[in-house]
mmCIF file of C-alpha atoms in Angstrom:
data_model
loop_
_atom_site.group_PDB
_atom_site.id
_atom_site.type_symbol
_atom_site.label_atom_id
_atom_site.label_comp_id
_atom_site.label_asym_id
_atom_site.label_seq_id
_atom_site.Cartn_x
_atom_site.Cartn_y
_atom_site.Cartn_z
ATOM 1 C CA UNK A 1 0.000 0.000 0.000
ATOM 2 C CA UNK A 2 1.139 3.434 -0.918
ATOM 3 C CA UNK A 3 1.445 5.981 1.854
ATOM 4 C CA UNK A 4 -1.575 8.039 2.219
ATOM 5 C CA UNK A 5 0.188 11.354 3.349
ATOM 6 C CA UNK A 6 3.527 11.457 0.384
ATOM 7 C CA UNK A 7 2.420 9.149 -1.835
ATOM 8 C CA UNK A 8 5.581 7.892 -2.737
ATOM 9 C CA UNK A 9 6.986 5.434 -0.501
ATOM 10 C CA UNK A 10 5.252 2.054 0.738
ATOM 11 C CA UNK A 11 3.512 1.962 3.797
ATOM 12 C CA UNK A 12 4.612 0.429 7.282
ATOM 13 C CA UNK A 13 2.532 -3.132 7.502
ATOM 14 C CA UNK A 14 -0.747 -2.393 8.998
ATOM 15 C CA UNK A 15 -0.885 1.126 8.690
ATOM 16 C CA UNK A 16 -1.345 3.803 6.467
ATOM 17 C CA UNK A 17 1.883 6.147 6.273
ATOM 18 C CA UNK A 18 5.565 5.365 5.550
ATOM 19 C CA UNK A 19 7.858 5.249 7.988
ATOM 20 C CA UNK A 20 9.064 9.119 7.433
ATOM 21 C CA UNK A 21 5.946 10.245 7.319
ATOM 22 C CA UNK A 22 4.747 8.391 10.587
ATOM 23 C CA UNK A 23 7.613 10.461 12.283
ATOM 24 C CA UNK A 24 6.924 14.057 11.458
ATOM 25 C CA UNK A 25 3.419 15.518 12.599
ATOM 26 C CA UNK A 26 0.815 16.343 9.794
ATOM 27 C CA UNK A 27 1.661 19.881 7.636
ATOM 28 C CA UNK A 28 -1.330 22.305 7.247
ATOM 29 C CA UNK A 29 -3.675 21.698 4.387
ATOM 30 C CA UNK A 30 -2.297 24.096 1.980
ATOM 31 C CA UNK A 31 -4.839 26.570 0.654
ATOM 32 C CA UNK A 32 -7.162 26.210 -2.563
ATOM 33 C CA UNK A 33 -5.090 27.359 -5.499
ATOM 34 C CA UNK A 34 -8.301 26.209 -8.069
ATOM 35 C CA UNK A 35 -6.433 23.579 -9.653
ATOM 36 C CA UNK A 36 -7.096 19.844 -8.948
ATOM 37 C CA UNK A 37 -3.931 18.461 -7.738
ATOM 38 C CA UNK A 38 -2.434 14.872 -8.796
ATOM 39 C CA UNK A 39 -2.866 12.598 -6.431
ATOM 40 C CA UNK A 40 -0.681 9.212 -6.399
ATOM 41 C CA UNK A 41 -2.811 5.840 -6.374
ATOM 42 C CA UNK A 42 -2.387 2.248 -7.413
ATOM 43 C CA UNK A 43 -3.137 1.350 -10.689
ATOM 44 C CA UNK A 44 -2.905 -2.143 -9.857
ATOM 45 C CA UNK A 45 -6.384 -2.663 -8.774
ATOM 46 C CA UNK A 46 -8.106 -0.925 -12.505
ATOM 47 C CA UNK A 47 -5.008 -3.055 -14.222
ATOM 48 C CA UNK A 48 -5.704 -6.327 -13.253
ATOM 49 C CA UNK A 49 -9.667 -5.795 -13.740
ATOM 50 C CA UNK A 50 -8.177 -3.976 -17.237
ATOM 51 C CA UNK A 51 -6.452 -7.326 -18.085
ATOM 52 C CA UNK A 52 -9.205 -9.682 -17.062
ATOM 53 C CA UNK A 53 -11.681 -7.934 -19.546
ATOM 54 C CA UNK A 54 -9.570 -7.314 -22.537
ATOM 55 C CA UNK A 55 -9.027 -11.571 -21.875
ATOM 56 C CA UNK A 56 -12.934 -11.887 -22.098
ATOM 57 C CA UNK A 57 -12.577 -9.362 -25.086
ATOM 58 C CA UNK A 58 -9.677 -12.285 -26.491
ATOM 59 C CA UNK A 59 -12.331 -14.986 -26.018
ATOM 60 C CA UNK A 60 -15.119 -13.157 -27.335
ATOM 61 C CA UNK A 61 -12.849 -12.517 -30.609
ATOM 62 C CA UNK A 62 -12.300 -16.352 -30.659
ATOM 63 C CA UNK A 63 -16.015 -17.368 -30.543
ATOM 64 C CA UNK A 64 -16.668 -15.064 -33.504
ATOM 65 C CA UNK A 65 -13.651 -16.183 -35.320
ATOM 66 C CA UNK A 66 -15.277 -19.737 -35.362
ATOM 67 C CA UNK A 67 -18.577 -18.159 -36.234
ATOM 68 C CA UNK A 68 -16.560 -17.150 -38.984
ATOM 69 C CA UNK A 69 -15.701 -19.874 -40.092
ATOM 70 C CA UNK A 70 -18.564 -21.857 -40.012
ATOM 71 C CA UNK A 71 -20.475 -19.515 -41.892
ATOM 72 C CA UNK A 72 -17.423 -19.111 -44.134
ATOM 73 C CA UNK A 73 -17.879 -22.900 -44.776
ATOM 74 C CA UNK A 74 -21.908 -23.047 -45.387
ATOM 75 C CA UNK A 75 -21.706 -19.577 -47.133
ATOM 76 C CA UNK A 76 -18.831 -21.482 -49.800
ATOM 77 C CA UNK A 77 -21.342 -24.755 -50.370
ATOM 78 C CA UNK A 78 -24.274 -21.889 -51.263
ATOM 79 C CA UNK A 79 -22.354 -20.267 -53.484
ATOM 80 C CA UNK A 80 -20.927 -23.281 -54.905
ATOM 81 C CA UNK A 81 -24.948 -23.966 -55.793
ATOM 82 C CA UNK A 82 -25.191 -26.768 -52.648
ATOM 83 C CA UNK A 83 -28.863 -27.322 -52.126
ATOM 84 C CA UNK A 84 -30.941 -29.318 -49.704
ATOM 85 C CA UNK A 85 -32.455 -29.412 -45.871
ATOM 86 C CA UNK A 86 -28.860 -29.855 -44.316
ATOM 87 C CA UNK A 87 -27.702 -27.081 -46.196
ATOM 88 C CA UNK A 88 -30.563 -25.092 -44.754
ATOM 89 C CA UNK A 89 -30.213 -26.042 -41.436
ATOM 90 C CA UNK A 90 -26.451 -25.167 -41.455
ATOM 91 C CA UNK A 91 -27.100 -21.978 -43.017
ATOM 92 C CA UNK A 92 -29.960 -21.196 -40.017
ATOM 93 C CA UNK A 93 -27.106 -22.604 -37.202
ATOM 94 C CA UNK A 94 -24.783 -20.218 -38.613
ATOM 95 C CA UNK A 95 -26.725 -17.016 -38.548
ATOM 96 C CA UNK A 96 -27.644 -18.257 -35.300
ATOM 97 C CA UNK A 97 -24.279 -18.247 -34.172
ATOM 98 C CA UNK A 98 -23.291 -15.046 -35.797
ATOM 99 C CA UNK A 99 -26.377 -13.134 -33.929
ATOM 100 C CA UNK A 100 -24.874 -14.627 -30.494
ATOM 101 C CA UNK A 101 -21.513 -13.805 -31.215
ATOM 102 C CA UNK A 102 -22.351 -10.506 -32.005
ATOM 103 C CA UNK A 103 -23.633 -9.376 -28.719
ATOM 104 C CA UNK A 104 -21.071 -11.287 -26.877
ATOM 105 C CA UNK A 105 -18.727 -9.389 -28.372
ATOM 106 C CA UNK A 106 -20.497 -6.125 -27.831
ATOM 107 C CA UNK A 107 -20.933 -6.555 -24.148
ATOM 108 C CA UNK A 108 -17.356 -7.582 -23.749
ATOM 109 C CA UNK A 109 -15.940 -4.476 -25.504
ATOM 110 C CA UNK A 110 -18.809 -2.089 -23.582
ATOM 111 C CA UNK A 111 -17.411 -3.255 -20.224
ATOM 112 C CA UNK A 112 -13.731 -3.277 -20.912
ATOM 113 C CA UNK A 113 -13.692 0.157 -22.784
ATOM 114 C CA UNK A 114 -15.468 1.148 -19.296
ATOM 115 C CA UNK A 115 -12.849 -0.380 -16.820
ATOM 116 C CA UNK A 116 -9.738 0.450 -19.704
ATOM 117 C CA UNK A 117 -10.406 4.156 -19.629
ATOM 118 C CA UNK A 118 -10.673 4.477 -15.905
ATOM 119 C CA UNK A 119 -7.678 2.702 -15.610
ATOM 120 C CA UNK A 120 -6.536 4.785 -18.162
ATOM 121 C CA UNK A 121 -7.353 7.972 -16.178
ATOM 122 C CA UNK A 122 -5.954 6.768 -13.642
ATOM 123 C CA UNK A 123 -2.428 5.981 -14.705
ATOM 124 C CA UNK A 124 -2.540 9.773 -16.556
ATOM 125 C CA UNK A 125 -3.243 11.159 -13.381
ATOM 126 C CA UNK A 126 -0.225 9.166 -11.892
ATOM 127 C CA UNK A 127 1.967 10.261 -14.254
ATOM 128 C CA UNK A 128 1.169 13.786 -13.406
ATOM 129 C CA UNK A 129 2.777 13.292 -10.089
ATOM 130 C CA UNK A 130 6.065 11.335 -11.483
ATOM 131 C CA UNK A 131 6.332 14.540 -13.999
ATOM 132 C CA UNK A 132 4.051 17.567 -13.623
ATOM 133 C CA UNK A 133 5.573 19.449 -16.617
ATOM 134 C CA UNK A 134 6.048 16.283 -19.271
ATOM 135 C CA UNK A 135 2.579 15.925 -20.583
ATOM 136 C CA UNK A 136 1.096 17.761 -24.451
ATOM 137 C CA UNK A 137 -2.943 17.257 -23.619
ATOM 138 C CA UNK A 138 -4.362 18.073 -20.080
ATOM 139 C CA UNK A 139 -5.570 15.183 -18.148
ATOM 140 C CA UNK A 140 -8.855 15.707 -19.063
ATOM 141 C CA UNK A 141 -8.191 14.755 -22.590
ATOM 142 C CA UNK A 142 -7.747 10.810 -21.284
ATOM 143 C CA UNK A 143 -11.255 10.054 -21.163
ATOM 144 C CA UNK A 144 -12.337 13.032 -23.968
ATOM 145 C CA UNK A 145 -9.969 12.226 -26.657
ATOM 146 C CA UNK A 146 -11.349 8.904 -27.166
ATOM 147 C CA UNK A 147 -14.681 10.302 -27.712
ATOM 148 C CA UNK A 148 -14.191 13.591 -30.062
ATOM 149 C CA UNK A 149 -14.326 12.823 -33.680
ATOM 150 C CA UNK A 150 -11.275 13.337 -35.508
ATOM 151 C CA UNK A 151 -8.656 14.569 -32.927
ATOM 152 C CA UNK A 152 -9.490 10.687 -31.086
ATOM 153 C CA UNK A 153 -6.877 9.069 -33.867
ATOM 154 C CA UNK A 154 -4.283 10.094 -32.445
ATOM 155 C CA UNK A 155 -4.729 12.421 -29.219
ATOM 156 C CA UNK A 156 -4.959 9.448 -27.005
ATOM 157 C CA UNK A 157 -1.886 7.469 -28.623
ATOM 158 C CA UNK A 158 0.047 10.909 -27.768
ATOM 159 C CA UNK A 159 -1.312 10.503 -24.552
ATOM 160 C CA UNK A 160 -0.302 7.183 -23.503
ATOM 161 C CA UNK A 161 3.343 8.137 -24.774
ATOM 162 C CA UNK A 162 3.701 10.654 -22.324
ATOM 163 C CA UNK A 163 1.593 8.406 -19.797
ATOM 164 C CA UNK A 164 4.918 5.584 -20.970
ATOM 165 C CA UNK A 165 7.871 8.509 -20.603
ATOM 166 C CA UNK A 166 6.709 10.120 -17.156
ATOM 167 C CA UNK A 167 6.229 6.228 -15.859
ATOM 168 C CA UNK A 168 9.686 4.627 -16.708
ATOM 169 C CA UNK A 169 12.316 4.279 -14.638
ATOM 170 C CA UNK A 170 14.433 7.494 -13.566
ATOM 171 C CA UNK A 171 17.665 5.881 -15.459
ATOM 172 C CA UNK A 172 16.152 6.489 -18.879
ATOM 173 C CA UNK A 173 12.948 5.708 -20.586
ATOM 174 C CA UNK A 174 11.832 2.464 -21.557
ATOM 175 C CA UNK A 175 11.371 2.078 -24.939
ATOM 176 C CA UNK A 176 7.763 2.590 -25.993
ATOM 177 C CA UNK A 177 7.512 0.159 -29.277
ATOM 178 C CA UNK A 178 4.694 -1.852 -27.261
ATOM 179 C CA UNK A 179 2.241 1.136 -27.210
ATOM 180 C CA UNK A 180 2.971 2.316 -30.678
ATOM 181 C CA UNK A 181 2.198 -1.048 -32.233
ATOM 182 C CA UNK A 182 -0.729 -1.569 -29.747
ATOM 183 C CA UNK A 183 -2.005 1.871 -31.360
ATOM 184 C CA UNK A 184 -1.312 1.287 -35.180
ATOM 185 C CA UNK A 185 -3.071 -2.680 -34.344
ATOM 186 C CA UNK A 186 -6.028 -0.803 -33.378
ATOM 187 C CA UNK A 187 -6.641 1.721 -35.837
ATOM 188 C CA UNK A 188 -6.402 -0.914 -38.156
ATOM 189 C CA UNK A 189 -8.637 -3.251 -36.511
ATOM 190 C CA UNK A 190 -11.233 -0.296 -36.503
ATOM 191 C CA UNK A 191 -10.889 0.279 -40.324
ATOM 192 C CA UNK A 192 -10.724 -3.113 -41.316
ATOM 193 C CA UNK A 193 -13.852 -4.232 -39.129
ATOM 194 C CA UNK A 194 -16.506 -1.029 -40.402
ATOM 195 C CA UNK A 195 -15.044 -2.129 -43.613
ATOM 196 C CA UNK A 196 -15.947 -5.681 -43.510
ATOM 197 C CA UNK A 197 -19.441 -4.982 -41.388
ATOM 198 C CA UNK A 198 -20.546 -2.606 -44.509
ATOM 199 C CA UNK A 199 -19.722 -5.405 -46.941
ATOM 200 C CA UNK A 200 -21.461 -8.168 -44.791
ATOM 201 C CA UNK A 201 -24.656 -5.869 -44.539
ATOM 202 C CA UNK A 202 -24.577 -5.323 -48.251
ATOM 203 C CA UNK A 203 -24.265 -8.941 -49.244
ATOM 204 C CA UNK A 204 -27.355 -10.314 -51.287
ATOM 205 C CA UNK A 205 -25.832 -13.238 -52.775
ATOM 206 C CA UNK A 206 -24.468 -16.519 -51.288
ATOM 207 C CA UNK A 207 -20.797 -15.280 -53.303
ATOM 208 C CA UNK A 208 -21.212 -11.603 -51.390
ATOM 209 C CA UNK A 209 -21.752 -13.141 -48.372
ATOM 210 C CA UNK A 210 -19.108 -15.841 -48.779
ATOM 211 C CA UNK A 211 -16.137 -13.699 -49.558
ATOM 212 C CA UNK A 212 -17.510 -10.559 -46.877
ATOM 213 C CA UNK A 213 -17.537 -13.632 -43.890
ATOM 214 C CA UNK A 214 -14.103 -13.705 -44.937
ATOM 215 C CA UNK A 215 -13.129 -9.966 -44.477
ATOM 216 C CA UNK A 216 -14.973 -10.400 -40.916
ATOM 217 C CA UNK A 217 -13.007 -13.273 -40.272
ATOM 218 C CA UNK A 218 -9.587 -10.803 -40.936
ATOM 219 C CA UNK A 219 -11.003 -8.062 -38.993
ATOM 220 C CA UNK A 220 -11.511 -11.028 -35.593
ATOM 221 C CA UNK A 221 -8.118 -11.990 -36.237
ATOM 222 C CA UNK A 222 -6.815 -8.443 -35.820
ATOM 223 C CA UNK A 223 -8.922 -7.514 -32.908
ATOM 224 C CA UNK A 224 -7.565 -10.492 -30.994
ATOM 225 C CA UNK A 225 -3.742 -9.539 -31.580
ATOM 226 C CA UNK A 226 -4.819 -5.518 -30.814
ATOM 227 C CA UNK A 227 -6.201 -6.742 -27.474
ATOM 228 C CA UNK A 228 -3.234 -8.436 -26.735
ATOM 229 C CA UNK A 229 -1.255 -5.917 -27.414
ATOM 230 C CA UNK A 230 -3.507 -3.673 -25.030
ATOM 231 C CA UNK A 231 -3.486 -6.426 -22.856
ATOM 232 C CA UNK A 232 -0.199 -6.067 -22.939
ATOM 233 C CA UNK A 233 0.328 -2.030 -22.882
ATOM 234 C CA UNK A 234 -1.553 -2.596 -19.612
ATOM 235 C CA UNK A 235 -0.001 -4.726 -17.772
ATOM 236 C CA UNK A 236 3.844 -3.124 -18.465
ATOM 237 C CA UNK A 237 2.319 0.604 -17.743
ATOM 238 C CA UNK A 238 1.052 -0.499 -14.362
ATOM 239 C CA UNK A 239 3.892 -2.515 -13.273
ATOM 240 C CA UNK A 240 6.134 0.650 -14.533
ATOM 241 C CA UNK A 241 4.029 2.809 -12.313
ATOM 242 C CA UNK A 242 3.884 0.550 -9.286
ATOM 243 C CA UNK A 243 7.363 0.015 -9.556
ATOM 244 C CA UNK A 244 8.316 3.748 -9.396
ATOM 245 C CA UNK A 245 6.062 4.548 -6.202
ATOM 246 C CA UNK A 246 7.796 1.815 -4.295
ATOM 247 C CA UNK A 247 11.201 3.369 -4.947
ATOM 248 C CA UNK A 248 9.953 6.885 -4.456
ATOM 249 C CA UNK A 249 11.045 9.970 -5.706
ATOM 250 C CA UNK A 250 14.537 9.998 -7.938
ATOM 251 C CA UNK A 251 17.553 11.762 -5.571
ATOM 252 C CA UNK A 252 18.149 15.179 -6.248
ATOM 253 C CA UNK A 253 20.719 15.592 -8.819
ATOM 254 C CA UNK A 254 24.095 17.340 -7.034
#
């Protein structure tokens, strides 16, 4: 547990402040200057719940991959003119399936998004107190930017860099590859996927359908390496942080 009066070092077992702290008597609450200040907190708690959904989001991706590809499969006999009842019945099983998979997904991604971006916040306002005076977009801007047209392409990648450079160690930055390719994985997995749900919704024939099951099937694929990737992002970015509060502030240079 971090201590709840400098939020830097660990505190004592059992209680609530560090050993320093424990020894000096409380300072006067400083008054209101009108700007919320950054508070240090775990981001372990948010991170592991972070990491358990984006692994539901990972499972949900690999029910509708074999959706996929069983509608791939009875899509590919109608097109290939494959009549008869157990042709139906496949082709009813597989819409089936694709309707189920569909909102499993969707309730996967609606509560991870939810959980991600407070974790998200929270590690942002972390980073605030590692480096006050290293951040392009005000903290605000880590739940906004995801949500304002446009600007959300790349204001919350910028974001998370500076999120990566205030969290690493105080002997040099970590190198920030992971969050870079977790961003490019994901803008493509958005692209590709309204690309291939536009073609599915357009299909009329058994060939249409056939070849857009096969762009869905892509755009699963890619979702499931982007969450790992996020999965990935989160689970470095919170040990990074945790890391850092443990060994407290970096030694005045001489």
């Amino acid at each position: 547990m971090i201590c709840a009066r400098c939020h830097h070092l660990a505190a004592v077992p059992g209680g609530t402040l560090c050993t320093s702290c424990a020894a000096v008597p409380a300072p006067a609450a400083p008054p209101y200057a009108g700007v919320p200040r950054a508070w240090l907190r775990s981001p372990v708690g948010l991170g592991r719940a972070a990491a358990a959904l984006l692994l539901l989001v990972v499972a949900a991706d690999l029910f509708a991959v074999w959706t996929d590809i069983v509608m791939y499969d009875v899509s590919g006999d109608l097109a290939n003119g494959s009549v008869g009842a157990d042709v139906t019945r496949r082709a009813d099983d597989a819409d089936r399936l694709y309707a189920v998979a569909g909102v499993v997904q969707l309730v996967t991604l609606l509560a991870s998004c939810v959980v991600f971006l407070c974790w998200f916040y929270r590690v942002r306002v972390n980073a605030e107190v590692f480096d006050p005076f290293g951040h392009r977009m005000k903290r605000g801007w880590a739940i906004g930017a995801w949500f304002t047209p446009v600007v959300n392409l790349w204001f919350p990648r910028r974001i998370a860099l500076d999120i990566w450079e205030a969290s690493s160690p105080a002997d040099g930055p970590r190198s920030n590859w992971l969050v870079k390719t977790w961003w490019t994985l994901w803008l493509i997995g958005v692209v590709a996927g309204r690309f291939a749900a536009t073609e599915y919704n357009r299909a009329v024939t058994a060939k249409d359908l056939h070849e857009a099951t096969g762009g869905m099937m892509f755009s699963d694929v890619l979702d499931i390496v982007a969450a790992v990737f996020a999965l990935l992002v989160v689970l470095r970015l919170t040990r990074m942080q945790h890391e850092k509060a443990l060994r407290g502030p970096a030694p005045a240079a001489a």
